[in-house]
Coordinates of N, CA and C in Angstrom, one line a residue:
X1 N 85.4 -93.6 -42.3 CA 83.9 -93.4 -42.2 C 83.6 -92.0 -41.7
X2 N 82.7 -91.4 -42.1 CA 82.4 -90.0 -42.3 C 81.3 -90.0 -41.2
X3 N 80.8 -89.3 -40.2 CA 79.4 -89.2 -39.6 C 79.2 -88.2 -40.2
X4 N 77.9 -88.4 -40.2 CA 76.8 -87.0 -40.6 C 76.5 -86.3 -39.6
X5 N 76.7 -85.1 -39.5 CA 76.0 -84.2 -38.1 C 75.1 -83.8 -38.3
X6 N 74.3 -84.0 -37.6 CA 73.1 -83.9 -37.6 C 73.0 -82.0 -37.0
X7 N 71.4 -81.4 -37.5 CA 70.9 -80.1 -37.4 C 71.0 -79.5 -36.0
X8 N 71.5 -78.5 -35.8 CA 71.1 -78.4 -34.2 C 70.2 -77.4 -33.8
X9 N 69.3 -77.4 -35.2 CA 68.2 -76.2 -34.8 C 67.1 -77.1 -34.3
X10 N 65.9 -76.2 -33.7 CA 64.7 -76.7 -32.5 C 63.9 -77.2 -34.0
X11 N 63.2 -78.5 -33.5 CA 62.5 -78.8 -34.4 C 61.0 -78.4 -33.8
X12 N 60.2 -77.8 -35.0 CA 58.8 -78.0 -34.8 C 57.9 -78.2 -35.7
X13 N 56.7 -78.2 -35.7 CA 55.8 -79.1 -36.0 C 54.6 -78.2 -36.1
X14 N 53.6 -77.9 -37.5 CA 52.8 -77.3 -38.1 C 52.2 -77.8 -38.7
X15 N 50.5 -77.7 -38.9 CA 49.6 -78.5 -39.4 C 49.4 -77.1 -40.9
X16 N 49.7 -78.2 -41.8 CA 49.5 -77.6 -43.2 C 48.2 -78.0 -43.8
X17 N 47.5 -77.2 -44.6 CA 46.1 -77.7 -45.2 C 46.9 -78.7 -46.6
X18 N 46.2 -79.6 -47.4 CA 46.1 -80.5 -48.0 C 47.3 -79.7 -49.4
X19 N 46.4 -79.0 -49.8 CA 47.1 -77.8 -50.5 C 48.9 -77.8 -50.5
X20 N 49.1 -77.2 -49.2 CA 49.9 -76.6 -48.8 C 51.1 -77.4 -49.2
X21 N 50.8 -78.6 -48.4 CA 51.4 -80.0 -48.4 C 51.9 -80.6 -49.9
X22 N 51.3 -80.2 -50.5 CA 51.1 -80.2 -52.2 C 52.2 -79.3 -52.8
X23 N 52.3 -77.9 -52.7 CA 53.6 -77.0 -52.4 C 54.4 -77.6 -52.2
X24 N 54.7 -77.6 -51.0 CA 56.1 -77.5 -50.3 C 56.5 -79.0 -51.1
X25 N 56.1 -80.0 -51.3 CA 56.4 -80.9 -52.1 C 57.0 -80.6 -53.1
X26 N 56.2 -80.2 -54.2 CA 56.5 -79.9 -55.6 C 57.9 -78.8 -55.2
X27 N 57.4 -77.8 -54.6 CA 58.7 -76.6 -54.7 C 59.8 -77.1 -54.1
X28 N 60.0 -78.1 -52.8 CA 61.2 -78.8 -52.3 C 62.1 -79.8 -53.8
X29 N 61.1 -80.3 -54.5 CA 61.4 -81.3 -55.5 C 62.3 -80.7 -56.7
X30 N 61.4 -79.5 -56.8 CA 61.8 -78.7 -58.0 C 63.0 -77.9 -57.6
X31 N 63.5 -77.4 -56.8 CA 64.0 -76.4 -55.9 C 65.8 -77.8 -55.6
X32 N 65.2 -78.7 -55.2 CA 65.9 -79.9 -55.0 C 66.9 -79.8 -53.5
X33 N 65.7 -79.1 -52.7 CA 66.4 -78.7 -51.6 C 64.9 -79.5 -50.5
X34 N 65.4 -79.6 -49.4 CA 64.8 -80.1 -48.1 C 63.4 -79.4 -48.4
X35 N 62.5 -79.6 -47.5 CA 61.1 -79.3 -46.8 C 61.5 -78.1 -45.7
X36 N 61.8 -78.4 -45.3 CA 62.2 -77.5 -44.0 C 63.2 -76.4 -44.5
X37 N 63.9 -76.8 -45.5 CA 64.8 -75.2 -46.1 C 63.8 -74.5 -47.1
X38 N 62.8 -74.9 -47.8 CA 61.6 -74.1 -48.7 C 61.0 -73.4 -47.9
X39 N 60.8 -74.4 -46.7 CA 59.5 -73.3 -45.5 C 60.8 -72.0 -45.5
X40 N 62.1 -72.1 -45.0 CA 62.5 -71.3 -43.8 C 62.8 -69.8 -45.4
X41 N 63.1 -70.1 -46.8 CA 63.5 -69.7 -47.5 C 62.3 -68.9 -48.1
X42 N 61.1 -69.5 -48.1 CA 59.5 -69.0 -48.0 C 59.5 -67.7 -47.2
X43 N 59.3 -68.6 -46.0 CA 59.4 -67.2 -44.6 C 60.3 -65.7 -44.8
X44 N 61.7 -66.2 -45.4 CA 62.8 -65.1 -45.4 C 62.0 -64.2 -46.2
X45 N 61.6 -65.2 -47.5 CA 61.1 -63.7 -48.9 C 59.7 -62.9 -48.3
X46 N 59.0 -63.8 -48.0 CA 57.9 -62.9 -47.1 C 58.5 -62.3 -46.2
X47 N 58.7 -61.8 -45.3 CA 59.8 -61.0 -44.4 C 60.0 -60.0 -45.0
X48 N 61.0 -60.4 -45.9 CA 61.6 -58.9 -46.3 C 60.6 -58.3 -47.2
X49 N 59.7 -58.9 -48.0 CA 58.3 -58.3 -48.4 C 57.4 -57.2 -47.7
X50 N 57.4 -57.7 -46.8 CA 56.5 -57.2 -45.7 C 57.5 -55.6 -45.3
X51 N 58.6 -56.4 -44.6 CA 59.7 -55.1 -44.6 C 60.1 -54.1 -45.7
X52 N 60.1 -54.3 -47.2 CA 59.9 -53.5 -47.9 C 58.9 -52.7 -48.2
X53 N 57.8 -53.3 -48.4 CA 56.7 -52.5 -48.3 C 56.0 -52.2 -47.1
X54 N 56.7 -51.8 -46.4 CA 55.9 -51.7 -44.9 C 54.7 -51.9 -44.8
X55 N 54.4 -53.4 -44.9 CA 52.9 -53.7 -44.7 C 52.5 -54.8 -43.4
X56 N 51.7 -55.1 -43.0 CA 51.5 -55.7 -42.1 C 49.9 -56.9 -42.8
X57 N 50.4 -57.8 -42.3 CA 49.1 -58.9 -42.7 C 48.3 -58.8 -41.6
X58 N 47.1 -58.6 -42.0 CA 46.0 -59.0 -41.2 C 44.7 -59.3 -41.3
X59 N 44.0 -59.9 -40.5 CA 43.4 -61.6 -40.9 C 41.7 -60.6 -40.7
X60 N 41.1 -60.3 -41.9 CA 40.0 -60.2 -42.0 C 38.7 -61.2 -42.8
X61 N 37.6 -61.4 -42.2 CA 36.8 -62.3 -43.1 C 37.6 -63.5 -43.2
X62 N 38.3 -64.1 -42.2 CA 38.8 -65.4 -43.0 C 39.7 -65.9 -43.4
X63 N 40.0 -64.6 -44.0 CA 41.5 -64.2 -45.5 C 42.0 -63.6 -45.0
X64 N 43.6 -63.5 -45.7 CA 44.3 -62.7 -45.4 C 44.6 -61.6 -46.4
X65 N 44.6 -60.4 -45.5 CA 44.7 -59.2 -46.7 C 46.1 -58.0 -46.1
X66 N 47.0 -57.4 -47.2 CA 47.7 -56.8 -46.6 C 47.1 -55.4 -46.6
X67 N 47.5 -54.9 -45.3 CA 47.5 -53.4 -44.9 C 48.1 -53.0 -44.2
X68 N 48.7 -51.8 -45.1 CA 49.7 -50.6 -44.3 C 49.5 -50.6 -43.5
X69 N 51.0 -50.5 -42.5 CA 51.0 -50.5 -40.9 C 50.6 -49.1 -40.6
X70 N 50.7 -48.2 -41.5 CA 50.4 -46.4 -40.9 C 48.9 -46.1 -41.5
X71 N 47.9 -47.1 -42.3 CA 46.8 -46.7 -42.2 C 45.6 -47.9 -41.7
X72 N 46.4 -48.4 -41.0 CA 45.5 -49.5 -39.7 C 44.5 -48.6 -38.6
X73 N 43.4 -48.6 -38.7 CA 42.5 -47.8 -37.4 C 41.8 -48.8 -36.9
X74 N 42.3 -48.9 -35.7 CA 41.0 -49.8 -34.8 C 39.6 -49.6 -34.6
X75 N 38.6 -49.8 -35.0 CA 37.3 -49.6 -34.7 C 37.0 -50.5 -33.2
X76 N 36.2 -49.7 -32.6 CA 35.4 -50.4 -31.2 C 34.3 -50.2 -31.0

């Protein structure tokens, strides 16, 4: 008899809009891999996105829009 070992990463817990939840479904299904490996496999390609194009997200009006980390100016 085989045990299964179980994950020993920290589990957590994220509220997804309706949408989202709709995704990660279809692309875990299609993909034919876990929920939690799409997110973590999601995250990686955005990552190195961001790190390729040296951009930084940030949350204006609502939305999110990318802009260059070297032409960010703070207004006050």
């Amino acid at each position: 008899m085989t045990i299964k070992q179980r994950s020993r990463k920290p589990v957590r817990s994220y509220r997804l809009s309706a949408e989202g939840v709709r995704q990660l479904k279809d692309l875990a299904q299609s993909m034919e891999r876990s929920e939690s490996n799409v997110i973590e496999i999601a995250l990686d390609r955005m990552y190195r996105e961001e790190i390729r194009f040296d951009y930084q997200l940030s949350e204006k009006n609502g939305s999110y829009q990318a802009a260059s980390i070297t032409g960010i100016q703070e207004t006050k």
